[in-house]
Tab-separated table of C-alpha atoms in Angstrom:
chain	number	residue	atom	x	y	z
A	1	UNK	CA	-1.679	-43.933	27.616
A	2	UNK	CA	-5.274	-44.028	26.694
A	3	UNK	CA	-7.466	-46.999	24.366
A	4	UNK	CA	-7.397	-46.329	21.188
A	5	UNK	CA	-10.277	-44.162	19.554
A	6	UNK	CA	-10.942	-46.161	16.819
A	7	UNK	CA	-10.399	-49.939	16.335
A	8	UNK	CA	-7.496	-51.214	15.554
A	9	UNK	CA	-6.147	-54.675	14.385
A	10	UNK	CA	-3.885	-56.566	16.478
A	11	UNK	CA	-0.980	-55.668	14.500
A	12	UNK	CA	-1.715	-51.832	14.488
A	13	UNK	CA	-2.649	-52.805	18.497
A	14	UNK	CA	0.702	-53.684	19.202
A	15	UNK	CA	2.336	-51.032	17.129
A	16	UNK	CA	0.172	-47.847	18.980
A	17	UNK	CA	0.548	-49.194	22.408
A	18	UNK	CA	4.424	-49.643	22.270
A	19	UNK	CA	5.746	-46.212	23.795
A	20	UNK	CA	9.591	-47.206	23.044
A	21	UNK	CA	11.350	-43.674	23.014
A	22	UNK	CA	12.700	-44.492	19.415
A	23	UNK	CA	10.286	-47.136	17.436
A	24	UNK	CA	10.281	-47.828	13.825
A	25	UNK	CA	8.432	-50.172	11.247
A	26	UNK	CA	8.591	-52.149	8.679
A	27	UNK	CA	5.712	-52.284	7.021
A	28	UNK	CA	3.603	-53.548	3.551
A	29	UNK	CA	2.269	-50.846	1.984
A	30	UNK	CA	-1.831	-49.876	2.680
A	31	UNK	CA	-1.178	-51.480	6.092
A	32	UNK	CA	-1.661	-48.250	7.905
A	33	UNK	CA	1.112	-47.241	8.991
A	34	UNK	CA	0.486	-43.488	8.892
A	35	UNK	CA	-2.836	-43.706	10.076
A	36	UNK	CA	-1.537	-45.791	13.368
A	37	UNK	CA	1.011	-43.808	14.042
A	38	UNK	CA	-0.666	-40.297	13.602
A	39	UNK	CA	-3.115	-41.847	15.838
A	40	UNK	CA	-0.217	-42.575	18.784
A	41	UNK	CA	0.453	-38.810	17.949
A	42	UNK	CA	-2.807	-37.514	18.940
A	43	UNK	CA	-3.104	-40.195	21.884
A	44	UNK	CA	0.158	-38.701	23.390
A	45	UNK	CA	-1.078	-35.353	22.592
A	46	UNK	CA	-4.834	-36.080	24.514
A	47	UNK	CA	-2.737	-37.648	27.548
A	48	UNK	CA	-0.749	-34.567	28.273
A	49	UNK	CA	-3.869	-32.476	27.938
A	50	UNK	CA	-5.415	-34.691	30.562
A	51	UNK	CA	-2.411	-33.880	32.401
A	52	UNK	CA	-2.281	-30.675	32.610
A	53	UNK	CA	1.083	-31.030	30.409
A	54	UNK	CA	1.631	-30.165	26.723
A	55	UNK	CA	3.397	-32.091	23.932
A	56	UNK	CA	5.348	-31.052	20.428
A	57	UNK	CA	5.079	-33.784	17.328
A	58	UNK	CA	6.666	-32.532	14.142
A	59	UNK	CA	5.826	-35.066	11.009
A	60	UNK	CA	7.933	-34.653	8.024
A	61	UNK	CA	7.045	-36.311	5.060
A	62	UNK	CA	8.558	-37.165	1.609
A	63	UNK	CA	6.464	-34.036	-0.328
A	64	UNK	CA	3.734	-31.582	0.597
A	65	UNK	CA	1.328	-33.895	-0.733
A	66	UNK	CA	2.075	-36.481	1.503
A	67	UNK	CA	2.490	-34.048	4.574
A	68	UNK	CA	-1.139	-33.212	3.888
A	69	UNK	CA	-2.295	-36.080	3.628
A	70	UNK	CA	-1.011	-36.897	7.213
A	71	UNK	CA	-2.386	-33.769	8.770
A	72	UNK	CA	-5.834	-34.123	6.963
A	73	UNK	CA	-6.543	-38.109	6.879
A	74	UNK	CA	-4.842	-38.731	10.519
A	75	UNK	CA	-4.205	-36.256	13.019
A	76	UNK	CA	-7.852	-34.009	12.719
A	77	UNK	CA	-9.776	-37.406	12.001
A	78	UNK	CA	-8.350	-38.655	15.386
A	79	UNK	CA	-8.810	-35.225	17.029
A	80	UNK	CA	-12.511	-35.736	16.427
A	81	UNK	CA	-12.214	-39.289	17.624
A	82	UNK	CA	-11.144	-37.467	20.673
A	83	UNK	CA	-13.624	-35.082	20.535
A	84	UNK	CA	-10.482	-32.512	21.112
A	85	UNK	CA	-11.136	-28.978	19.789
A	86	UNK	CA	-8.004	-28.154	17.963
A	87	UNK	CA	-7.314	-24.851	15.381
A	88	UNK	CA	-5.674	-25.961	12.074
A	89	UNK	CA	-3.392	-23.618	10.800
A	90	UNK	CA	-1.395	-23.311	7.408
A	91	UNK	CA	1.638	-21.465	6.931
A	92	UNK	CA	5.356	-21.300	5.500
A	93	UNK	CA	8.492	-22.769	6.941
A	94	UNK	CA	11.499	-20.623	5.792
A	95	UNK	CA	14.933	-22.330	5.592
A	96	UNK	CA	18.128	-21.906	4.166
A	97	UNK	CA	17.474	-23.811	1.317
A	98	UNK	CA	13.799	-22.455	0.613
A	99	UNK	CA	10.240	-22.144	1.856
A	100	UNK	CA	8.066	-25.134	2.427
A	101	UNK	CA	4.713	-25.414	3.448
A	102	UNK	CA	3.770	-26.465	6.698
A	103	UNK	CA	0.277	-27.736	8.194
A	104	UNK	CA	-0.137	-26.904	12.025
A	105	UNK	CA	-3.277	-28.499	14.645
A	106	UNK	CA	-3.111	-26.467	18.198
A	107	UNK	CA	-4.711	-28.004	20.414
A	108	UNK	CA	-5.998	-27.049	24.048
A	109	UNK	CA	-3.375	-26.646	26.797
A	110	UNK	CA	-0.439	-25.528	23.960
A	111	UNK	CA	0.011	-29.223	22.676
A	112	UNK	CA	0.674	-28.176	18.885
A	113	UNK	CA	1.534	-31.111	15.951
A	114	UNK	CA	2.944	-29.773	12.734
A	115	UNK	CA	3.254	-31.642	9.433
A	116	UNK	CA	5.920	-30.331	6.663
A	117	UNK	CA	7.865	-32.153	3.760
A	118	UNK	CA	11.313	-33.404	5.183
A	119	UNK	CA	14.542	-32.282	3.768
A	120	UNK	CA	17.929	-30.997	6.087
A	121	UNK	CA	16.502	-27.928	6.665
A	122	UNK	CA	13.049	-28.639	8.409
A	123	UNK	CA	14.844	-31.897	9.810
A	124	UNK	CA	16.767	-29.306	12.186
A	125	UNK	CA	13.988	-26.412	12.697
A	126	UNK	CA	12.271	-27.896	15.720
A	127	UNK	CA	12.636	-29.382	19.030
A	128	UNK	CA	10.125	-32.270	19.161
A	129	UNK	CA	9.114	-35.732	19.020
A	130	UNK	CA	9.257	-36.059	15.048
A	131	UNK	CA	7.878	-39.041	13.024
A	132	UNK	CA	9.784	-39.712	9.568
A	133	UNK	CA	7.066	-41.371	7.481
A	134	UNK	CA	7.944	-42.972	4.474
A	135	UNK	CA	11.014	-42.427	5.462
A	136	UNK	CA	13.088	-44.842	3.029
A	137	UNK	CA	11.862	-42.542	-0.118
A	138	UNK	CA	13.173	-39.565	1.793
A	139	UNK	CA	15.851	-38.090	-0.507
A	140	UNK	CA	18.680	-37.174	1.184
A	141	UNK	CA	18.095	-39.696	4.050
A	142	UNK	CA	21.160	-39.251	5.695
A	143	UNK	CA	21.882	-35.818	5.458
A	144	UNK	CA	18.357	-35.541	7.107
A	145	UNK	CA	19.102	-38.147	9.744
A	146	UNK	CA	22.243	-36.086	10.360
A	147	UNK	CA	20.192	-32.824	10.786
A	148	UNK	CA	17.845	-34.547	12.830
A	149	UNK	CA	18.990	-37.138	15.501
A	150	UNK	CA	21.093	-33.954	17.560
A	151	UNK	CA	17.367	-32.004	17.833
A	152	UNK	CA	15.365	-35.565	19.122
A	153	UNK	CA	18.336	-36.224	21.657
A	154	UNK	CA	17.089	-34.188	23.984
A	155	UNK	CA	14.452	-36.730	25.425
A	156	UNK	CA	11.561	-36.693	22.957
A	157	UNK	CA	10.773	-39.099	21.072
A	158	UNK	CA	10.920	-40.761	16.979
A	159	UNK	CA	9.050	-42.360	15.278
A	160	UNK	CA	10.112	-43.965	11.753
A	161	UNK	CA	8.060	-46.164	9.496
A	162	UNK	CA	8.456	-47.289	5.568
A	163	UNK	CA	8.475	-49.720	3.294
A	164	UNK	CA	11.325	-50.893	2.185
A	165	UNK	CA	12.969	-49.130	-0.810
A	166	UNK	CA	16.476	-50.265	-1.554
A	167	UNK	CA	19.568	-50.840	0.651
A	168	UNK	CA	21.043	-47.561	0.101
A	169	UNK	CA	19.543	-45.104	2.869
A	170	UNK	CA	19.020	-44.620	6.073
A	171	UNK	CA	16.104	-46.275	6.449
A	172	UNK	CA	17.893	-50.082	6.002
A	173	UNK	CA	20.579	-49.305	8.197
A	174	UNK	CA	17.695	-48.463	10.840
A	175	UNK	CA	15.375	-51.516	10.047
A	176	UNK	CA	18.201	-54.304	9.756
A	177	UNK	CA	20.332	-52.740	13.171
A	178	UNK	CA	20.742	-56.148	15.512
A	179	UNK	CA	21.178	-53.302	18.271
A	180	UNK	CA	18.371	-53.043	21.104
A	181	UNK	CA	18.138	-49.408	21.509
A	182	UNK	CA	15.441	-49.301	18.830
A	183	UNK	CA	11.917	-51.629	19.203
A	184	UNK	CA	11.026	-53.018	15.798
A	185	UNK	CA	7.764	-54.074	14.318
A	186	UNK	CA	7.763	-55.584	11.407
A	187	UNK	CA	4.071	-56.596	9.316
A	188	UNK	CA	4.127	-57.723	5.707
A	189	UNK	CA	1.231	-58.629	4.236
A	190	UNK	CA	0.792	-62.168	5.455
A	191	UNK	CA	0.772	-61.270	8.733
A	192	UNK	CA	-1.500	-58.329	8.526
A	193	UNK	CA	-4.379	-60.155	6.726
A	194	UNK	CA	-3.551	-62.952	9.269
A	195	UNK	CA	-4.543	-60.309	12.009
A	196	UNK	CA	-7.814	-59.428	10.025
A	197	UNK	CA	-7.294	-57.025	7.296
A	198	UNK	CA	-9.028	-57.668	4.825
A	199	UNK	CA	-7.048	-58.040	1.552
A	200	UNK	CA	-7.036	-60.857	-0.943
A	201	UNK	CA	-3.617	-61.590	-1.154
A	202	UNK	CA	-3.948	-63.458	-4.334
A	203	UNK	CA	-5.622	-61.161	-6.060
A	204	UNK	CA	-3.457	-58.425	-5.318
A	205	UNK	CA	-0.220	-60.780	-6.326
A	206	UNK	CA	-1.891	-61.217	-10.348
A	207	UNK	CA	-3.380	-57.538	-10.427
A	208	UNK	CA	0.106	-56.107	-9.512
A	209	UNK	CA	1.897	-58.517	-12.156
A	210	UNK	CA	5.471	-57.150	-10.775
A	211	UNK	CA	7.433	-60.427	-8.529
A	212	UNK	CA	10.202	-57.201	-7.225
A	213	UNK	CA	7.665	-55.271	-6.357
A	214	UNK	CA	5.319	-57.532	-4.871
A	215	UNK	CA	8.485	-58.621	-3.123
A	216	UNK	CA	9.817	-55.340	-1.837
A	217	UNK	CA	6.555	-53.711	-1.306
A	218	UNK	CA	4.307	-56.356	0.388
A	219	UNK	CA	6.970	-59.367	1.570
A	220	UNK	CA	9.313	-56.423	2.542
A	221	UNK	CA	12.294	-57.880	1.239
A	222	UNK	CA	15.238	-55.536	0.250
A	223	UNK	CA	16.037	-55.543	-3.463
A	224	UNK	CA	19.797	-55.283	-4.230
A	225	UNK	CA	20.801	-51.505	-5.630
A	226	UNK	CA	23.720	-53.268	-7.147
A	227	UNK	CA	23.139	-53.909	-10.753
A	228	UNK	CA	20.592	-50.961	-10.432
A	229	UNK	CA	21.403	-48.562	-12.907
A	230	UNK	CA	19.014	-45.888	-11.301
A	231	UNK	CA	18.801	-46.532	-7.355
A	232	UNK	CA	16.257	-45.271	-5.004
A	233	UNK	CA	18.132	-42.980	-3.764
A	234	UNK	CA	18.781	-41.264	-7.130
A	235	UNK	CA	15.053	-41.783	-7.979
A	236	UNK	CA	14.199	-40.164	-4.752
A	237	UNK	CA	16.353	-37.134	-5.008
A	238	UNK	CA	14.741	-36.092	-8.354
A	239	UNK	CA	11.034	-36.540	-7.215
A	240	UNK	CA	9.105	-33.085	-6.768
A	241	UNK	CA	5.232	-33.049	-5.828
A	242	UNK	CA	4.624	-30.357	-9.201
A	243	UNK	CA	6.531	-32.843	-11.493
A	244	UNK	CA	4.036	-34.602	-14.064
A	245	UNK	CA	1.335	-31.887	-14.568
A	246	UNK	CA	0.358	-30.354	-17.686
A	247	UNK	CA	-0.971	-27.192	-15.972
A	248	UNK	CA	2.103	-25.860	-14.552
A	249	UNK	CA	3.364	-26.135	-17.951
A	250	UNK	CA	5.460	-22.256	-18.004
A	251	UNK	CA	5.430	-22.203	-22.063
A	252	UNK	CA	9.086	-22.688	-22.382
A	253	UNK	CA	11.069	-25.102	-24.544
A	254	UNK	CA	9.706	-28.360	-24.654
A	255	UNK	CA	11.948	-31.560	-25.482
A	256	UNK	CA	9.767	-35.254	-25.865
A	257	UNK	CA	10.723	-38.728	-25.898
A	258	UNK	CA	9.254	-41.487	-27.311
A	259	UNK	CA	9.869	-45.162	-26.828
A	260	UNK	CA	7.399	-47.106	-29.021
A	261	UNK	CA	5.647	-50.152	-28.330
A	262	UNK	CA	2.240	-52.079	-29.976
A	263	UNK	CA	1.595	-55.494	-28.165
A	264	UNK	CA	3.800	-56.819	-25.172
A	265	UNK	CA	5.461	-53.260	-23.987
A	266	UNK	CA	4.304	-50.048	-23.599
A	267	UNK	CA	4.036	-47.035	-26.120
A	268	UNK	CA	5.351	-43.925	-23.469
A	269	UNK	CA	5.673	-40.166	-24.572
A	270	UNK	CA	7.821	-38.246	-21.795
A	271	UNK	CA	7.505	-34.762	-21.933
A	272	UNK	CA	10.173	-31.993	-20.599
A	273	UNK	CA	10.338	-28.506	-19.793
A	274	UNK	CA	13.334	-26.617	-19.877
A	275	UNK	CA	13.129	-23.941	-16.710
A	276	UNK	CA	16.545	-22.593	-15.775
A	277	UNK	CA	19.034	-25.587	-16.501
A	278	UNK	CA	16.409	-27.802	-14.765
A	279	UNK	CA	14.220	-30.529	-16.539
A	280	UNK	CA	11.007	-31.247	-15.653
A	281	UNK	CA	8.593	-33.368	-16.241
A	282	UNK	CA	5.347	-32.103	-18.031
A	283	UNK	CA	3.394	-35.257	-18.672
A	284	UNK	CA	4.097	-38.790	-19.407
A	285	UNK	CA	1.703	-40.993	-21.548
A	286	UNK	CA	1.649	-44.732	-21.041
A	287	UNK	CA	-0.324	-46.832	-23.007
A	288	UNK	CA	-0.635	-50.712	-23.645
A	289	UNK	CA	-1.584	-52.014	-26.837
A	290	UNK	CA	-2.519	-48.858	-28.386
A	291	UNK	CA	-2.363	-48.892	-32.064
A	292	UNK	CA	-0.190	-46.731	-34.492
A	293	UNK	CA	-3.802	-44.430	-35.250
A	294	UNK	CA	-4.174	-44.022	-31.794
A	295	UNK	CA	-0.476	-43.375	-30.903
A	296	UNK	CA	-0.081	-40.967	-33.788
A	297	UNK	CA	-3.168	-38.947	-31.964
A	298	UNK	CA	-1.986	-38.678	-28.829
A	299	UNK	CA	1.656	-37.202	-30.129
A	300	UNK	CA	-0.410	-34.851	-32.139
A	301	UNK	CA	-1.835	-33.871	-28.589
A	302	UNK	CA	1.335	-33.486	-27.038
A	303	UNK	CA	2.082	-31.244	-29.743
A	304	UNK	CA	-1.077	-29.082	-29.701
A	305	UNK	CA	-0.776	-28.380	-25.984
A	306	UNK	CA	2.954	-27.336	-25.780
A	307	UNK	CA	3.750	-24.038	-27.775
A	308	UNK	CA	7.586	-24.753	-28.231
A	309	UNK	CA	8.660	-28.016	-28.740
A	310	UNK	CA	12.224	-28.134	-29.971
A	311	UNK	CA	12.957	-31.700	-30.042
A	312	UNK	CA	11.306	-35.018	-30.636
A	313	UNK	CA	13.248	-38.090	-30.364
A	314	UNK	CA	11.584	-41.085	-31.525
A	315	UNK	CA	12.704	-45.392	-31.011
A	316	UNK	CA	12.932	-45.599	-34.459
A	317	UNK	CA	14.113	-49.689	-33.715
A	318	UNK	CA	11.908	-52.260	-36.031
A	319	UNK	CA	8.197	-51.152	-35.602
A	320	UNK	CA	9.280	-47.670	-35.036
A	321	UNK	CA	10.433	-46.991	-38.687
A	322	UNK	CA	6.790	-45.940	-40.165
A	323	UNK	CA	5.514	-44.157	-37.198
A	324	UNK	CA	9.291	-42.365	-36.816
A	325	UNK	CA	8.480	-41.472	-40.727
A	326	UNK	CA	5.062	-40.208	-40.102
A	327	UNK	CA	6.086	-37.429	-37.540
A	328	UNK	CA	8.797	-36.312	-39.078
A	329	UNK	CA	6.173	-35.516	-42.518
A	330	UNK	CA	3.612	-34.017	-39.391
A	331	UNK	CA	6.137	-32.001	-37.445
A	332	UNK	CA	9.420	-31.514	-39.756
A	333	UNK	CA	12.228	-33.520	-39.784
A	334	UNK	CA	13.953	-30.816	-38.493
A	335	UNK	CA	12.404	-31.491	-34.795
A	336	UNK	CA	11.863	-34.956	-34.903
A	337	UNK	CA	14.470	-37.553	-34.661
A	338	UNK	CA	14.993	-41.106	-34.814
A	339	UNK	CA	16.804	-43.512	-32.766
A	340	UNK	CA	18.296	-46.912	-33.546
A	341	UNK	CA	18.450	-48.857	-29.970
A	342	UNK	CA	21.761	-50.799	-30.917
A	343	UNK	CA	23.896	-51.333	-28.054
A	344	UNK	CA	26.109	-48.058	-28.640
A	345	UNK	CA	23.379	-45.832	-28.977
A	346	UNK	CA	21.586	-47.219	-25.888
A	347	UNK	CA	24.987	-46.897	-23.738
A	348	UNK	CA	25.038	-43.065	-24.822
A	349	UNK	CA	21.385	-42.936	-24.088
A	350	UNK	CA	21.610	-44.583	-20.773
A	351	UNK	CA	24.702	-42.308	-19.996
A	352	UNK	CA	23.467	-39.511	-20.267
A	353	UNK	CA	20.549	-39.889	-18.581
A	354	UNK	CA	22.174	-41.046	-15.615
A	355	UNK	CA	24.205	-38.257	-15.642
A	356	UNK	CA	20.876	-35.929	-15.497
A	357	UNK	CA	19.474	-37.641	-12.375
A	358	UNK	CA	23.058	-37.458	-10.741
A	359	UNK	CA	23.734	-33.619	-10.999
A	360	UNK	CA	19.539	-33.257	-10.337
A	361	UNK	CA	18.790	-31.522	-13.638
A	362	UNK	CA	15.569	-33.364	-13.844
A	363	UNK	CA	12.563	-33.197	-11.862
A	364	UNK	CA	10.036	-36.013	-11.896
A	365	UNK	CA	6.716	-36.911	-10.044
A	366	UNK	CA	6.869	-38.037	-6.492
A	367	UNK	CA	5.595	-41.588	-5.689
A	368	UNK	CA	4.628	-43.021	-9.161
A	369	UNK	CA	5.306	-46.538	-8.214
A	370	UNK	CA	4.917	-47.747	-11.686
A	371	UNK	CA	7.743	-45.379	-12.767
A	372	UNK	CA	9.670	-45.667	-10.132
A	373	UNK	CA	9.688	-49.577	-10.880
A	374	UNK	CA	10.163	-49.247	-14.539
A	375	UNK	CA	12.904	-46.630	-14.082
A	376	UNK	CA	14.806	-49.320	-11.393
A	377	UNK	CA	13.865	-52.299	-13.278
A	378	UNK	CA	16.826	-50.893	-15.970
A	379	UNK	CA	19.870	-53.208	-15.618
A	380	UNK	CA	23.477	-53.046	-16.689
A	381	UNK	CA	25.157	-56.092	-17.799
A	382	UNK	CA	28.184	-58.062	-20.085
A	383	UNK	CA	27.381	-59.786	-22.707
A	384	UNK	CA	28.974	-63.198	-23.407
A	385	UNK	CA	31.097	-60.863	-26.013
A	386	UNK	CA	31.762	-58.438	-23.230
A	387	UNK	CA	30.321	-55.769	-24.310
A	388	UNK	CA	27.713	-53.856	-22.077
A	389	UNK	CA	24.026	-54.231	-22.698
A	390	UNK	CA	21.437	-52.871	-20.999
A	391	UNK	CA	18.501	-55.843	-19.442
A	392	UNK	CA	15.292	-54.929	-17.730
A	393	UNK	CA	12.607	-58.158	-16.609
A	394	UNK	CA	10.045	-58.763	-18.782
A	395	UNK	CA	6.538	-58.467	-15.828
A	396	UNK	CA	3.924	-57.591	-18.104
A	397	UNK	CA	4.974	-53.640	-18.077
A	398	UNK	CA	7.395	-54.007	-20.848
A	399	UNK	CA	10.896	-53.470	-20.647
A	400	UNK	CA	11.896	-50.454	-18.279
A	401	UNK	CA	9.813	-48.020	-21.247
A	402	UNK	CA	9.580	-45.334	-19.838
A	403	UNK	CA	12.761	-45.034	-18.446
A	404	UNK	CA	13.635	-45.248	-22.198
A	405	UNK	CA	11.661	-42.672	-22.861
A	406	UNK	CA	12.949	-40.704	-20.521
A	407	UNK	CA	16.383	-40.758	-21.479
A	408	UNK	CA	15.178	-40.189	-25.005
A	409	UNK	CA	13.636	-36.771	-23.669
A	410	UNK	CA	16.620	-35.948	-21.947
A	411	UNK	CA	19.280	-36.650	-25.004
A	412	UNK	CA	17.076	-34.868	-26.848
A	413	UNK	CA	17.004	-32.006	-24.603
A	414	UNK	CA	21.000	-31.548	-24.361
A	415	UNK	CA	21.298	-32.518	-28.219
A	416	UNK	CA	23.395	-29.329	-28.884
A	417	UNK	CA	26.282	-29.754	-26.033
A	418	UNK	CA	29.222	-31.964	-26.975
A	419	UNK	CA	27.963	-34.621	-29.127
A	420	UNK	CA	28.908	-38.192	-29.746
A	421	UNK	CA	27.633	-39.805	-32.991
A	422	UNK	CA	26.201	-43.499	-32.968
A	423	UNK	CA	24.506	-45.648	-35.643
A	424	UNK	CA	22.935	-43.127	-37.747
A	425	UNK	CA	18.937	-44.056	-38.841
A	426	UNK	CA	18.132	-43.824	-42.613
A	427	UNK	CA	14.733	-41.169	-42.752
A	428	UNK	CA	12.087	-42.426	-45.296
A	429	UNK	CA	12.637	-42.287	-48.809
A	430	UNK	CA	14.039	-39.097	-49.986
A	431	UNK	CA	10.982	-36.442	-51.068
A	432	UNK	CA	8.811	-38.160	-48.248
A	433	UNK	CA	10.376	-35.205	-45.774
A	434	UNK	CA	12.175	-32.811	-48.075
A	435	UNK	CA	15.573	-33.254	-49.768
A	436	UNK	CA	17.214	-31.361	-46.975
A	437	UNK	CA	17.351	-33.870	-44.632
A	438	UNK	CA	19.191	-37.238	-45.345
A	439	UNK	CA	18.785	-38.464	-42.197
A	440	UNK	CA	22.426	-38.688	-41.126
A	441	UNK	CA	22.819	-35.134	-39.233
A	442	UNK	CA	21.120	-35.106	-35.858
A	443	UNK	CA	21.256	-38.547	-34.656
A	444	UNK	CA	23.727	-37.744	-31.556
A	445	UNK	CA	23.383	-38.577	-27.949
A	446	UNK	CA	25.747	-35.851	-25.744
A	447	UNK	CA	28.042	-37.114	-23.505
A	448	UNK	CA	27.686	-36.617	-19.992
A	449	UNK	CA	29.889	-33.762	-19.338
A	450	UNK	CA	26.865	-32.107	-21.464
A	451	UNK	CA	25.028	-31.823	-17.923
């Protein structure tokens, strides 16, 4: 084992000079993780050149993004620490289950580190010592573990690091094992600025204004999936690295949701494209405090930049009523709908929506933590009349929004498959949008069976 290239702290010490066949860690997030650990990569890599030997290190990540990201920020900024010459290479991994791109460094003496996004399929293409990073907001954890452990039991070696997202993948089972077969490091963020990195902890704390995540993603505690009515895992399975982009935008039917908000939550437009009998996720608007001018331009926006928009459904609930009224005398009321949030209408909502993420008809962007907060933060619970109600914590970033706007998108999207009918919303004052519409005929959430 050679000294480190570049300095490390003692926490990131102890971490790269542990050579445990099968290490992971539990660590706060911008602790640097990757960065350490692509740096062991390349250390093992320079020792077998020295050697006379050669070494194989596969990194899968949670997206292409990510896998980048590795590859260009870690392994070739260490390979210059080194002063190794190494050839990068970028290619296509073909599986069963599709083609993924995958970032290659050669390096002298046949030692060659490759960097792909994980999944079952690239989990089982290689024998190597593999590093899972991120690996708790891996979708299909398991199944990749599964794939996996029989290729690393050959001798080589794993490496696994996250932070903590949930208790229902593989990565908890790993971090919270009592067994000794795996060495464990574990840095939040106290003990990481105790070893010199320099953070201010407070500041961080009131800046992030979120006690669960501050919890989860810097004290590395594990928030219960229980009451959850999205988990991680579900959350995870839907994410996709081209989700959230206007650009890739294919000009086919578009389907928007809008949960509306002035001063304490957010106003949130989620847009959808329909491709195949997959939705995904165009753009989503979030703004704070924006007023009713300003919201009103930025759905005309929305509207200007996609060509088809079939359906808008609106929160029509208290403030909502004028701005509800307003786009359907803009856009028809034919397209735009509005939506009481009574405690029917939001079970239907809520349904179906959770129906969309579990048969993966919905695509959205990969490692948003604000969304992926605000779509967990959504709670199911009885109220003292038993009847279900949906909660979400009030931090500062309103109340789960745009996971309300989501599931407006996506009602609005399967609007014309089996519907149920809830509360119907009065429209304006008859003559403000044409006699045609009363305001009673397309207020219907589907059912689930609609996915």
């Amino acid at each position: 084992m050679s000294k480190a290239a570049v300095q490390l702290y003692p926490y990131q010490q102890a971490w790269f000079r542990d050579r445990a066949r099968f290490k992971l860690g539990l660590f706060a997030r911008q602790t640097g993780k990757t960065f350490t650990t692509t740096l062991e990569i390349t250390d093992d890599c320079f020792e077998a050149i020295t050697q006379g030997k050669r070494e194989r290190w596969v990194i899968l990540s949670r997206g292409e993004r990510q896998a980048k990201e590795a590859m260009e920020e870690g392994i070739k900024r260490h390979c210059q620490a080194y002063s190794l010459g190494f050839k990068t290479l970028e290619g296509e991994f073909v599986g069963a289950d599709g083609t993924y791109k995958q970032f290659d460094v050669e390096l002298p003496g046949g030692s060659k580190i490759s960097s792909l996004p994980a999944n079952p399929d690239t989990a089982r293409g290689f024998s190597a010592n593999v590093y899972l990073d991120e690996f708790a907001f891996h979708a299909d954890s398991k199944k990749i573990w599964a794939a996996l452990f029989p290729v690393v039991s050959n001798g080589y070696k794993l490496r696994v690091t996250s932070t903590p997202n949930g208790k229902g993948n593989k990565f908890y089972e790993l971090a919270t094992g009592k067994d000794e077969t795996w060495a464990r490091h574990r840095v939040d963020i106290y003990k990481a600025v105790q070893d010199g990195l320099p953070r201010d902890i407070e500041e961080l704390r009131t800046a992030l204004n979120d006690p669960d995540i501050w919890a989860q993603e810097y004290e590395l505690h594990w928030l219960d999936e229980a009451s959850a009515w999205l988990s991680f895992d579900l959350i995870n399975a839907v994410e996709h690295d081209d989700a959230g982009d206007p650009a890739r935008y294919e000009g086919g039917d578009v389907f928007v949701g809008v949960d509306i908000g002035l001063r304490r939550d957010l106003f949130v437009i989620w847009v959808f494209e329909r491709v195949g009998d997959v939705f995904w996720t165009r753009e989503i608007i979030a703004e704070r405090r924006a007023s009713f001018a300003t919201q009103d331009e930025l759905l005309d926006g929305v509207m200007r930049r996609y060509q088809r928009v079939r359906a808008v459904w609106m929160d029509q609930t208290g403030m909502g009523e004028k701005p509800v009224e307003d786009a359907k005398r803009r856009y028809g009321a034919s397209r735009v709908h509005g939506v009481l949030f009574t405690g029917p209408s939001k079970l239907a909502l809520a349904t179906a929506g959770k129906q969309a993420f579990e048969d993966r008809k919905v695509r959205i962007p990969l490692g948003d933590r604000d969304l992926r907060a605000d779509l967990h933060k959504l709670r199911k619970e009885q109220s003292p009349t038993g009847a279900p109600r949906f909660v979400a914590p009030s931090d500062g970033e309103g109340h789960a929004d745009r996971a309300w706007a989501c599931f407006l998108g996506l009602s609005a999207a399967a609007q014309g498959a089996s519907p149920i009918e809830f509360t119907p919303v009065p429209s304006g004052p008859r003559g403000m949008d044409g006699p045609a519409d009363d305001g009673r005929s397309d207020h219907r959430v589907p059912e689930p069976s609609a996915w």
